[in-house]
PDB file of C-alpha atoms and ligand atoms in Angstrom:
ATOM      1  CA  MET A   1      -7.978  15.084  17.978  1.00 79.00           C
ATOM      2  CA  ALA A   2     -11.118  17.135  17.616  1.00 90.00           C
ATOM      3  CA  VAL A   3     -12.142  18.485  14.222  1.00 97.00           C
ATOM      4  CA  THR A   4     -11.052  22.114  14.118  1.00 97.00           C
ATOM      5  CA  ILE A   5     -12.925  25.152  12.827  1.00 98.00           C
ATOM      6  CA  LYS A   6     -10.566  27.543  11.089  1.00 98.00           C
ATOM      7  CA  SER A   7     -10.661  31.282  11.768  1.00 98.00           C
ATOM      8  CA  HIS A   8     -10.849  33.866   8.975  1.00 98.00           C
ATOM      9  CA  LYS A   9      -7.140  34.462   9.337  1.00 98.00           C
ATOM     10  CA  GLU A  10      -6.365  30.771   9.056  1.00 98.00           C
ATOM     11  CA  ILE A  11      -8.672  30.426   6.052  1.00 98.00           C
ATOM     12  CA  GLU A  12      -6.812  33.250   4.319  1.00 98.00           C
ATOM     13  CA  LEU A  13      -3.539  31.354   4.747  1.00 98.00           C
ATOM     14  CA  MET A  14      -5.115  28.139   3.503  1.00 98.00           C
ATOM     15  CA  ARG A  15      -6.478  30.001   0.451  1.00 98.00           C
ATOM     16  CA  LYS A  16      -2.972  31.183  -0.326  1.00 98.00           C
ATOM     17  CA  ALA A  17      -1.536  27.687   0.169  1.00 98.00           C
ATOM     18  CA  GLY A  18      -4.236  26.304  -2.139  1.00 98.00           C
ATOM     19  CA  GLU A  19      -3.547  28.920  -4.798  1.00 98.00           C
ATOM     20  CA  ILE A  20       0.137  28.068  -4.843  1.00 98.00           C
ATOM     21  CA  LEU A  21      -0.620  24.349  -4.978  1.00 98.00           C
ATOM     22  CA  ALA A  22      -3.034  24.825  -7.888  1.00 98.00           C
ATOM     23  CA  ALA A  23      -0.373  26.805  -9.746  1.00 98.00           C
ATOM     24  CA  THR A  24       2.137  24.040  -9.029  1.00 98.00           C
ATOM     25  CA  HIS A  25      -0.165  21.445 -10.580  1.00 98.00           C
ATOM     26  CA  GLU A  26      -0.698  23.664 -13.643  1.00 97.00           C
ATOM     27  CA  GLU A  27       3.070  23.904 -14.127  1.00 98.00           C
ATOM     28  CA  LEU A  28       3.595  20.183 -13.592  1.00 98.00           C
ATOM     29  CA  LYS A  29       0.875  19.334 -16.100  1.00 98.00           C
ATOM     30  CA  LYS A  30       2.879  21.128 -18.789  1.00 98.00           C
ATOM     31  CA  ALA A  31       5.920  18.988 -18.009  1.00 98.00           C
ATOM     32  CA  ILE A  32       4.142  15.655 -18.524  1.00 98.00           C
ATOM     33  CA  HIS A  33       5.304  14.039 -21.745  1.00 98.00           C
ATOM     34  CA  PRO A  34       6.648  10.679 -22.898  1.00 98.00           C
ATOM     35  CA  GLY A  35      10.323  10.365 -21.924  1.00 98.00           C
ATOM     36  CA  ILE A  36      10.345  12.371 -18.682  1.00 98.00           C
ATOM     37  CA  SER A  37      11.337  10.511 -15.521  1.00 99.00           C
ATOM     38  CA  THR A  38       9.209  10.689 -12.403  1.00 99.00           C
ATOM     39  CA  LEU A  39      12.268  11.998 -10.529  1.00 99.00           C
ATOM     40  CA  ASP A  40      12.472  14.963 -12.908  1.00 99.00           C
ATOM     41  CA  ILE A  41       8.803  15.733 -12.229  1.00 99.00           C
ATOM     42  CA  ASP A  42       9.469  15.573  -8.496  1.00 99.00           C
ATOM     43  CA  LYS A  43      12.474  17.891  -8.748  1.00 99.00           C
ATOM     44  CA  LEU A  44      10.506  20.395 -10.801  1.00 99.00           C
ATOM     45  CA  GLY A  45       7.616  20.242  -8.335  1.00 99.00           C
ATOM     46  CA  GLU A  46       9.860  20.842  -5.350  1.00 99.00           C
ATOM     47  CA  ARG A  47      11.499  23.779  -7.117  1.00 98.00           C
ATOM     48  CA  ILE A  48       8.140  25.390  -7.924  1.00 98.00           C
ATOM     49  CA  ILE A  49       6.823  24.906  -4.382  1.00 98.00           C
ATOM     50  CA  ARG A  50       9.945  26.421  -2.805  1.00 98.00           C
ATOM     51  CA  ALA A  51      10.018  29.273  -5.332  1.00 98.00           C
ATOM     52  CA  HIS A  52       6.587  30.288  -4.010  1.00 98.00           C
ATOM     53  CA  GLY A  53       7.929  30.428  -0.462  1.00 98.00           C
ATOM     54  CA  CYS A  54       6.292  27.154   0.558  1.00 98.00           C
ATOM     55  CA  LEU A  55       7.613  23.875   1.899  1.00 98.00           C
ATOM     56  CA  PRO A  56       6.734  20.558   0.254  1.00 98.00           C
ATOM     57  CA  SER A  57       4.707  18.905   3.014  1.00 98.00           C
ATOM     58  CA  PHE A  58       5.292  15.321   1.926  1.00 98.00           C
ATOM     59  CA  LYS A  59       9.084  15.541   2.027  1.00 98.00           C
ATOM     60  CA  ASN A  60      10.239  13.383   4.952  1.00 98.00           C
ATOM     61  CA  TYR A  61       6.636  12.947   6.145  1.00 98.00           C
ATOM     62  CA  ASN A  62       6.804   9.605   7.965  1.00 98.00           C
ATOM     63  CA  GLY A  63      10.025   9.100   6.031  1.00 98.00           C
ATOM     64  CA  TYR A  64       8.565   9.681   2.543  1.00 98.00           C
ATOM     65  CA  PRO A  65      11.651  10.506   0.486  1.00 98.00           C
ATOM     66  CA  ALA A  66      10.276  12.985  -2.099  1.00 99.00           C
ATOM     67  CA  SER A  67       8.057  16.056  -2.560  1.00 99.00           C
ATOM     68  CA  ILE A  68       5.503  14.711  -5.035  1.00 99.00           C
ATOM     69  CA  CYS A  69       3.858  11.289  -4.912  1.00 99.00           C
ATOM     70  CA  ILE A  70       3.925  10.019  -8.505  1.00 99.00           C
ATOM     71  CA  SER A  71       1.868   6.926  -9.290  1.00 99.00           C
ATOM     72  CA  VAL A  72       1.719   5.413 -12.780  1.00 99.00           C
ATOM     73  CA  ASN A  73      -1.035   3.172 -14.240  1.00 99.00           C
ATOM     74  CA  ASP A  74      -1.844   0.420 -11.703  1.00 99.00           C
ATOM     75  CA  GLU A  75      -0.133   2.387  -8.924  1.00 99.00           C
ATOM     76  CA  VAL A  76      -2.885   3.977  -6.851  1.00 99.00           C
ATOM     77  CA  VAL A  77      -0.992   6.479  -4.667  1.00 99.00           C
ATOM     78  CA  HIS A  78       2.343   7.164  -2.938  1.00 99.00           C
ATOM     79  CA  GLY A  79       4.575   6.090  -5.824  1.00 99.00           C
ATOM     80  CA  ILE A  80       8.177   7.139  -5.140  1.00 99.00           C
ATOM     81  CA  PRO A  81       9.800   9.248  -7.887  1.00 99.00           C
ATOM     82  CA  SER A  82      12.733   7.541  -9.615  1.00 98.00           C
ATOM     83  CA  ARG A  83      15.131   8.436 -12.395  1.00 98.00           C
ATOM     84  CA  HIS A  84      14.541   4.936 -13.750  1.00 98.00           C
ATOM     85  CA  ARG A  85      10.789   5.409 -14.093  1.00 98.00           C
ATOM     86  CA  ILE A  86      10.267   6.947 -17.514  1.00 99.00           C
ATOM     87  CA  LEU A  87       6.755   7.941 -18.601  1.00 99.00           C
ATOM     88  CA  LYS A  88       5.633   6.545 -21.932  1.00 98.00           C
ATOM     89  CA  GLU A  89       2.845   7.310 -24.366  1.00 98.00           C
ATOM     90  CA  GLY A  90      -0.445   5.862 -23.129  1.00 98.00           C
ATOM     91  CA  ASP A  91       0.414   5.902 -19.418  1.00 99.00           C
ATOM     92  CA  ILE A  92      -1.752   7.663 -16.878  1.00 99.00           C
ATOM     93  CA  VAL A  93       0.125   9.394 -14.085  1.00 99.00           C
ATOM     94  CA  SER A  94      -1.165  10.671 -10.749  1.00 99.00           C
ATOM     95  CA  LEU A  95       0.643  13.581  -9.146  1.00 99.00           C
ATOM     96  CA  ASP A  96      -0.159  14.177  -5.492  1.00 99.00           C
ATOM     97  CA  ALA A  97       1.380  17.246  -3.879  1.00 99.00           C
ATOM     98  CA  GLY A  98       1.186  19.114  -0.606  1.00 99.00           C
ATOM     99  CA  VAL A  99       2.456  22.564   0.354  1.00 99.00           C
ATOM    100  CA  ILE A 100       2.859  24.410   3.628  1.00 99.00           C
ATOM    101  CA  TYR A 101       2.398  28.185   3.546  1.00 98.00           C
ATOM    102  CA  LYS A 102       3.077  30.013   6.825  1.00 98.00           C
ATOM    103  CA  GLY A 103       2.257  26.860   8.753  1.00 98.00           C
ATOM    104  CA  TYR A 104      -0.898  25.943   6.807  1.00 98.00           C
ATOM    105  CA  HIS A 105      -1.254  22.950   4.531  1.00 98.00           C
ATOM    106  CA  SER A 106      -2.959  22.354   1.233  1.00 99.00           C
ATOM    107  CA  ASP A 107      -3.143  18.934  -0.433  1.00 99.00           C
ATOM    108  CA  ALA A 108      -4.259  18.136  -3.993  1.00 99.00           C
ATOM    109  CA  ALA A 109      -3.859  15.412  -6.604  1.00 99.00           C
ATOM    110  CA  ARG A 110      -4.406  15.232 -10.344  1.00 98.00           C
ATOM    111  CA  THR A 111      -4.188  12.344 -12.798  1.00 98.00           C
ATOM    112  CA  TRP A 112      -2.919  13.195 -16.279  1.00 98.00           C
ATOM    113  CA  ALA A 113      -2.672  11.382 -19.588  1.00 98.00           C
ATOM    114  CA  VAL A 114       0.818  10.879 -21.017  1.00 98.00           C
ATOM    115  CA  GLY A 115       0.414  11.600 -24.722  1.00 98.00           C
ATOM    116  CA  LYS A 116      -2.566   9.806 -26.181  1.00 98.00           C
ATOM    117  CA  VAL A 117      -4.321   7.332 -23.872  1.00 98.00           C
ATOM    118  CA  SER A 118      -7.089   4.787 -24.480  1.00 98.00           C
ATOM    119  CA  PRO A 119     -10.702   5.978 -24.276  1.00 98.00           C
ATOM    120  CA  GLU A 120     -11.133   3.616 -21.304  1.00 98.00           C
ATOM    121  CA  ALA A 121      -8.265   5.260 -19.401  1.00 99.00           C
ATOM    122  CA  GLN A 122      -9.601   8.724 -20.201  1.00 98.00           C
ATOM    123  CA  LYS A 123     -13.037   7.751 -18.937  1.00 99.00           C
ATOM    124  CA  LEU A 124     -11.569   6.454 -15.666  1.00 99.00           C
ATOM    125  CA  MET A 125      -9.802   9.783 -15.129  1.00 98.00           C
ATOM    126  CA  ASP A 126     -12.915  11.789 -16.011  1.00 98.00           C
ATOM    127  CA  VAL A 127     -15.172   9.743 -13.731  1.00 98.00           C
ATOM    128  CA  THR A 128     -12.687   9.979 -10.856  1.00 99.00           C
ATOM    129  CA  ARG A 129     -12.552  13.764 -11.156  1.00 98.00           C
ATOM    130  CA  GLN A 130     -16.323  13.956 -11.477  1.00 98.00           C
ATOM    131  CA  SER A 131     -16.801  11.705  -8.417  1.00 98.00           C
ATOM    132  CA  PHE A 132     -15.034  14.388  -6.360  1.00 98.00           C
ATOM    133  CA  PHE A 133     -17.510  17.009  -7.605  1.00 98.00           C
ATOM    134  CA  GLU A 134     -20.473  14.678  -7.037  1.00 98.00           C
ATOM    135  CA  GLY A 135     -19.263  14.158  -3.468  1.00 98.00           C
ATOM    136  CA  ILE A 136     -18.727  17.802  -2.611  1.00 98.00           C
ATOM    137  CA  ARG A 137     -22.229  18.725  -3.756  1.00 98.00           C
ATOM    138  CA  PHE A 138     -23.044  17.476  -0.258  1.00 98.00           C
ATOM    139  CA  ALA A 139     -20.176  19.310   1.431  1.00 98.00           C
ATOM    140  CA  LYS A 140     -22.126  22.026   3.142  1.00 97.00           C
ATOM    141  CA  ALA A 141     -23.083  23.012   6.658  1.00 98.00           C
ATOM    142  CA  GLY A 142     -25.923  20.907   8.026  1.00 97.00           C
ATOM    143  CA  ASN A 143     -25.027  17.777   6.044  1.00 98.00           C
ATOM    144  CA  HIS A 144     -23.017  14.925   7.492  1.00 98.00           C
ATOM    145  CA  LEU A 145     -19.673  13.608   6.370  1.00 98.00           C
ATOM    146  CA  ASN A 146     -21.168  10.359   5.121  1.00 98.00           C
ATOM    147  CA  ASP A 147     -23.286  12.262   2.592  1.00 98.00           C
ATOM    148  CA  ILE A 148     -20.050  13.135   0.762  1.00 98.00           C
ATOM    149  CA  SER A 149     -18.628   9.609   1.055  1.00 98.00           C
ATOM    150  CA  ALA A 150     -21.778   7.853  -0.163  1.00 98.00           C
ATOM    151  CA  ALA A 151     -22.137  10.170  -3.166  1.00 99.00           C
ATOM    152  CA  ILE A 152     -18.567   9.517  -4.313  1.00 99.00           C
ATOM    153  CA  GLN A 153     -19.019   5.766  -4.028  1.00 99.00           C
ATOM    154  CA  SER A 154     -22.363   5.520  -5.785  1.00 98.00           C
ATOM    155  CA  PHE A 155     -21.201   7.700  -8.676  1.00 99.00           C
ATOM    156  CA  ALA A 156     -17.957   5.758  -9.232  1.00 99.00           C
ATOM    157  CA  GLU A 157     -19.574   2.352  -8.806  1.00 99.00           C
ATOM    158  CA  SER A 158     -22.301   3.207 -11.324  1.00 99.00           C
ATOM    159  CA  PHE A 159     -19.534   2.915 -13.940  1.00 99.00           C
ATOM    160  CA  GLY A 160     -18.479  -0.492 -12.613  1.00 98.00           C
ATOM    161  CA  TYR A 161     -15.301   0.889 -11.039  1.00 99.00           C
ATOM    162  CA  GLY A 162     -13.715  -0.195  -7.746  1.00 99.00           C
ATOM    163  CA  VAL A 163     -13.527   2.377  -4.945  1.00 99.00           C
ATOM    164  CA  VAL A 164     -10.373   1.988  -2.845  1.00 99.00           C
ATOM    165  CA  ARG A 165     -11.219   1.249   0.803  1.00 98.00           C
ATOM    166  CA  ASP A 166      -7.770   1.117   2.417  1.00 98.00           C
ATOM    167  CA  LEU A 167      -6.998   4.830   2.056  1.00 98.00           C
ATOM    168  CA  VAL A 168      -9.198   7.827   2.818  1.00 98.00           C
ATOM    169  CA  GLY A 169      -9.273  11.619   2.716  1.00 99.00           C
ATOM    170  CA  HIS A 170      -8.789  13.721   5.830  1.00 98.00           C
ATOM    171  CA  GLY A 171      -9.139  16.984   7.645  1.00 98.00           C
ATOM    172  CA  ILE A 172      -6.269  19.418   6.982  1.00 98.00           C
ATOM    173  CA  GLY A 173      -4.896  22.642   8.445  1.00 98.00           C
ATOM    174  CA  THR A 174      -1.823  23.129  10.623  1.00 98.00           C
ATOM    175  CA  HIS A 175      -1.238  19.415   9.989  1.00 98.00           C
ATOM    176  CA  LEU A 176      -1.393  17.486   6.725  1.00 98.00           C
ATOM    177  CA  HIS A 177      -3.649  14.892   8.306  1.00 98.00           C
ATOM    178  CA  GLU A 178      -6.240  16.043  10.810  1.00 98.00           C
ATOM    179  CA  ASP A 179      -9.545  14.563  11.894  1.00 98.00           C
ATOM    180  CA  PRO A 180     -11.947  13.547  10.494  1.00 98.00           C
ATOM    181  CA  GLU A 181     -11.146  10.718   8.102  1.00 98.00           C
ATOM    182  CA  VAL A 182     -13.019  11.259   4.839  1.00 98.00           C
ATOM    183  CA  PRO A 183     -13.852   7.883   3.232  1.00 98.00           C
ATOM    184  CA  ASN A 184     -14.789   7.642  -0.433  1.00 98.00           C
ATOM    185  CA  PHE A 185     -17.388   4.983   0.380  1.00 98.00           C
ATOM    186  CA  ALA A 186     -20.489   4.874   2.550  1.00 98.00           C
ATOM    187  CA  MET A 187     -20.071   4.099   6.222  1.00 98.00           C
ATOM    188  CA  LYS A 188     -22.826   2.720   8.434  1.00 98.00           C
ATOM    189  CA  ARG A 189     -22.694   5.875  10.543  1.00 98.00           C
ATOM    190  CA  LYS A 190     -23.596   9.316   9.261  1.00 98.00           C
ATOM    191  CA  GLY A 191     -20.319  10.808  10.487  1.00 98.00           C
ATOM    192  CA  ILE A 192     -19.709  14.287  11.845  1.00 98.00           C
ATOM    193  CA  LEU A 193     -22.011  17.221  11.225  1.00 98.00           C
ATOM    194  CA  LEU A 194     -20.346  19.569   8.724  1.00 98.00           C
ATOM    195  CA  ARG A 195     -19.823  23.109   9.966  1.00 98.00           C
ATOM    196  CA  PRO A 196     -18.540  26.298   8.307  1.00 98.00           C
ATOM    197  CA  GLY A 197     -14.782  26.671   8.749  1.00 98.00           C
ATOM    198  CA  MET A 198     -13.972  22.973   8.498  1.00 98.00           C
ATOM    199  CA  THR A 199     -11.292  22.211   5.905  1.00 99.00           C
ATOM    200  CA  LEU A 200     -11.128  18.777   4.299  1.00 99.00           C
ATOM    201  CA  ALA A 201      -8.978  16.988   1.733  1.00 99.00           C
ATOM    202  CA  VAL A 202     -11.438  14.952  -0.352  1.00 99.00           C
ATOM    203  CA  GLU A 203      -9.586  12.442  -2.502  1.00 99.00           C
ATOM    204  CA  PRO A 204     -11.322   9.648  -4.416  1.00 99.00           C
ATOM    205  CA  MET A 205      -9.018   6.811  -5.519  1.00 99.00           C
ATOM    206  CA  ILE A 206     -10.833   4.803  -8.190  1.00 99.00           C
ATOM    207  CA  ASN A 207      -9.782   1.570  -9.912  1.00 99.00           C
ATOM    208  CA  MET A 208     -10.883   0.341 -13.309  1.00 99.00           C
ATOM    209  CA  GLY A 209     -11.160  -3.160 -11.819  1.00 98.00           C
ATOM    210  CA  GLY A 210     -11.601  -4.341  -8.251  1.00 98.00           C
ATOM    211  CA  SER A 211     -11.213  -2.164  -5.170  1.00 99.00           C
ATOM    212  CA  ASP A 212      -8.445  -4.252  -3.581  1.00 99.00           C
ATOM    213  CA  VAL A 213      -4.963  -2.767  -3.230  1.00 99.00           C
ATOM    214  CA  LEU A 214      -1.662  -3.847  -1.747  1.00 98.00           C
ATOM    215  CA  TRP A 215       1.594  -2.235  -0.658  1.00 98.00           C
ATOM    216  CA  MET A 216       4.812  -2.842  -2.572  1.00 98.00           C
ATOM    217  CA  ASP A 217       8.064  -3.814  -0.851  1.00 98.00           C
ATOM    218  CA  ASP A 218       9.134  -0.150  -0.598  1.00 98.00           C
ATOM    219  CA  ASP A 219       6.274   0.135   1.953  1.00 98.00           C
ATOM    220  CA  TRP A 220       4.899   3.204   0.146  1.00 98.00           C
ATOM    221  CA  THR A 221       3.695   2.409  -3.355  1.00 99.00           C
ATOM    222  CA  VAL A 222       0.085   1.210  -3.319  1.00 99.00           C
ATOM    223  CA  VAL A 223      -0.978  -0.850  -6.369  1.00 99.00           C
ATOM    224  CA  THR A 224      -4.193  -2.503  -7.495  1.00 99.00           C
ATOM    225  CA  VAL A 225      -4.211  -6.237  -6.753  1.00 99.00           C
ATOM    226  CA  ASP A 226      -5.625  -7.015 -10.210  1.00 98.00           C
ATOM    227  CA  HIS A 227      -3.186  -4.541 -11.858  1.00 98.00           C
ATOM    228  CA  SER A 228      -6.055  -2.543 -13.316  1.00 99.00           C
ATOM    229  CA  LEU A 229      -5.508   1.188 -13.885  1.00 99.00           C
ATOM    230  CA  SER A 230      -6.144   3.534 -10.984  1.00 99.00           C
ATOM    231  CA  SER A 231      -6.913   7.242 -10.873  1.00 99.00           C
ATOM    232  CA  HIS A 232      -6.719   9.830  -8.071  1.00 99.00           C
ATOM    233  CA  TYR A 233      -8.208  13.305  -7.792  1.00 98.00           C
ATOM    234  CA  GLU A 234      -8.007  15.481  -4.696  1.00 99.00           C
ATOM    235  CA  ASN A 235      -8.637  19.013  -3.518  1.00 98.00           C
ATOM    236  CA  THR A 236      -8.590  20.854  -0.230  1.00 99.00           C
ATOM    237  CA  ILE A 237     -12.040  22.325   0.408  1.00 98.00           C
ATOM    238  CA  LEU A 238     -13.614  24.720   2.897  1.00 98.00           C
ATOM    239  CA  ILE A 239     -17.090  24.079   4.298  1.00 98.00           C
ATOM    240  CA  THR A 240     -19.290  27.191   4.228  1.00 97.00           C
ATOM    241  CA  GLU A 241     -22.997  27.844   4.790  1.00 93.00           C
ATOM    242  CA  GLY A 242     -23.473  27.466   1.038  1.00 95.00           C
ATOM    243  CA  GLU A 243     -21.371  25.906  -1.689  1.00 97.00           C
ATOM    244  CA  PRO A 244     -17.999  24.594  -0.559  1.00 98.00           C
ATOM    245  CA  GLU A 245     -14.971  26.656  -1.551  1.00 98.00           C
ATOM    246  CA  ILE A 246     -12.393  24.575  -3.396  1.00 98.00           C
ATOM    247  CA  LEU A 247      -9.143  26.043  -2.166  1.00 98.00           C
ATOM    248  CA  SER A 248      -6.716  24.161  -4.430  1.00 98.00           C
ATOM    249  CA  LEU A 249      -8.358  24.766  -7.803  1.00 97.00           C
ATOM    250  CA  SER A 250      -6.737  26.971 -10.447  1.00 89.00           C
ATOM    251  CA  ALA A 251      -8.737  29.577 -12.356  1.00 81.00           C
ATOM    252  CA  ALA A 252      -8.412  27.433 -15.504  1.00 80.00           C
ATOM    253  CA  ASP A 253      -9.669  24.400 -13.609  1.00 81.00           C
ATOM    254  CA  ARG A 254     -12.625  26.366 -12.269  1.00 79.00           C
ATOM    255  CA  GLU A 255     -13.660  27.332 -15.765  1.00 74.00           C
ATOM    256  CA  SER A 256     -13.414  23.834 -17.181  1.00 70.00           C
ATOM    257  CA  GLY A 257     -16.080  23.256 -14.535  1.00 56.00           C
ATOM    258  CA  ALA A 258     -17.705  20.492 -12.597  1.00 53.00           C
TER     259      ALA A 258
HETATM  260  N1  MF3 B 301      -2.228  13.191  -0.323  1.00 92.66           N
HETATM  261  C1  MF3 B 301      -1.658  12.091   0.389  1.00 92.66           C
HETATM  262  C2  MF3 B 301      -2.363  11.931   1.692  1.00 92.66           C
HETATM  263  O1  MF3 B 301      -3.273  12.626   1.946  1.00 92.66           O
HETATM  264  C3  MF3 B 301      -0.200  12.130   0.409  1.00 92.66           C
HETATM  265  C4  MF3 B 301       0.561  12.083   1.681  1.00 92.66           C
HETATM  266  S1  MF3 B 301       1.634  10.799   1.716  1.00 92.66           S
HETATM  267  C5  MF3 B 301       3.195  11.352   2.049  1.00 92.66           C
HETATM  268  O2  MF3 B 301      -2.079  11.074   2.475  1.00 92.66           O
HETATM  269  F1  MF3 B 301       3.674  10.638   2.960  1.00 92.66           F
HETATM  270  F2  MF3 B 301       3.883  11.299   0.990  1.00 92.66           F
HETATM  271  F3  MF3 B 301       3.172  12.568   2.494  1.00 92.66           F
HETATM  272 CO1   CO B 302      -4.543  13.876   1.065  1.00 92.66          CO
END
């Protein structure tokens, strides 16, 4: 499938989808505390998304059984919510959510601390978030896709972290996953030329240890092979002539800054 350029009308819908998704993440953040189950977080997330007139895009996507992907500690992404999985003090938890508003998708992930976490875990989360912002400094018309990918990798690796290779970001729009793939590591090719109106989900997945991951028996949950902690941060962005517009960022998030 070719990479699509969104019209002004489509961009408006994606802005709205992004706004609702950002608000969903803000609400979910408040619910994170020791003792809550990942199923309760999922239920709350689905309720918030539907209350805003959106559909949860992950629900039943390729058979995924929930609305929010919830991945704890050494789980990288795509953890399945469960009433038996209870968050405890010191955990880090990644929440990945997608919404559909009038046919248009937005996709974003955050990793939060549960209570007080180790300085090492906090640093991993901070660097992962920052690697997204380092990458999107290059997300503007005239640059190539690989400029984003290489910047994410070099920033994360400068801290000795492992950059996950088996999963990548993606274009997004009327489908959750559109072309192009957006790797978080340098490719040998420069990739597509970025043009205004392209919308991308940029989503670094960064491990405290090695970059290798594997799939659990449920065929969804991705974990680090060395069981080191993993962090995920994702936003849906719009390429413009100038600075990229981050569609899935809340006002509070914008202020806390890159
Ligand atoms: N943000 C993830 C992605 O881009 C989540 C989708 S997985 C799903 O692939 F199957 F749960 F939808
Ligand atoms: Co995504």
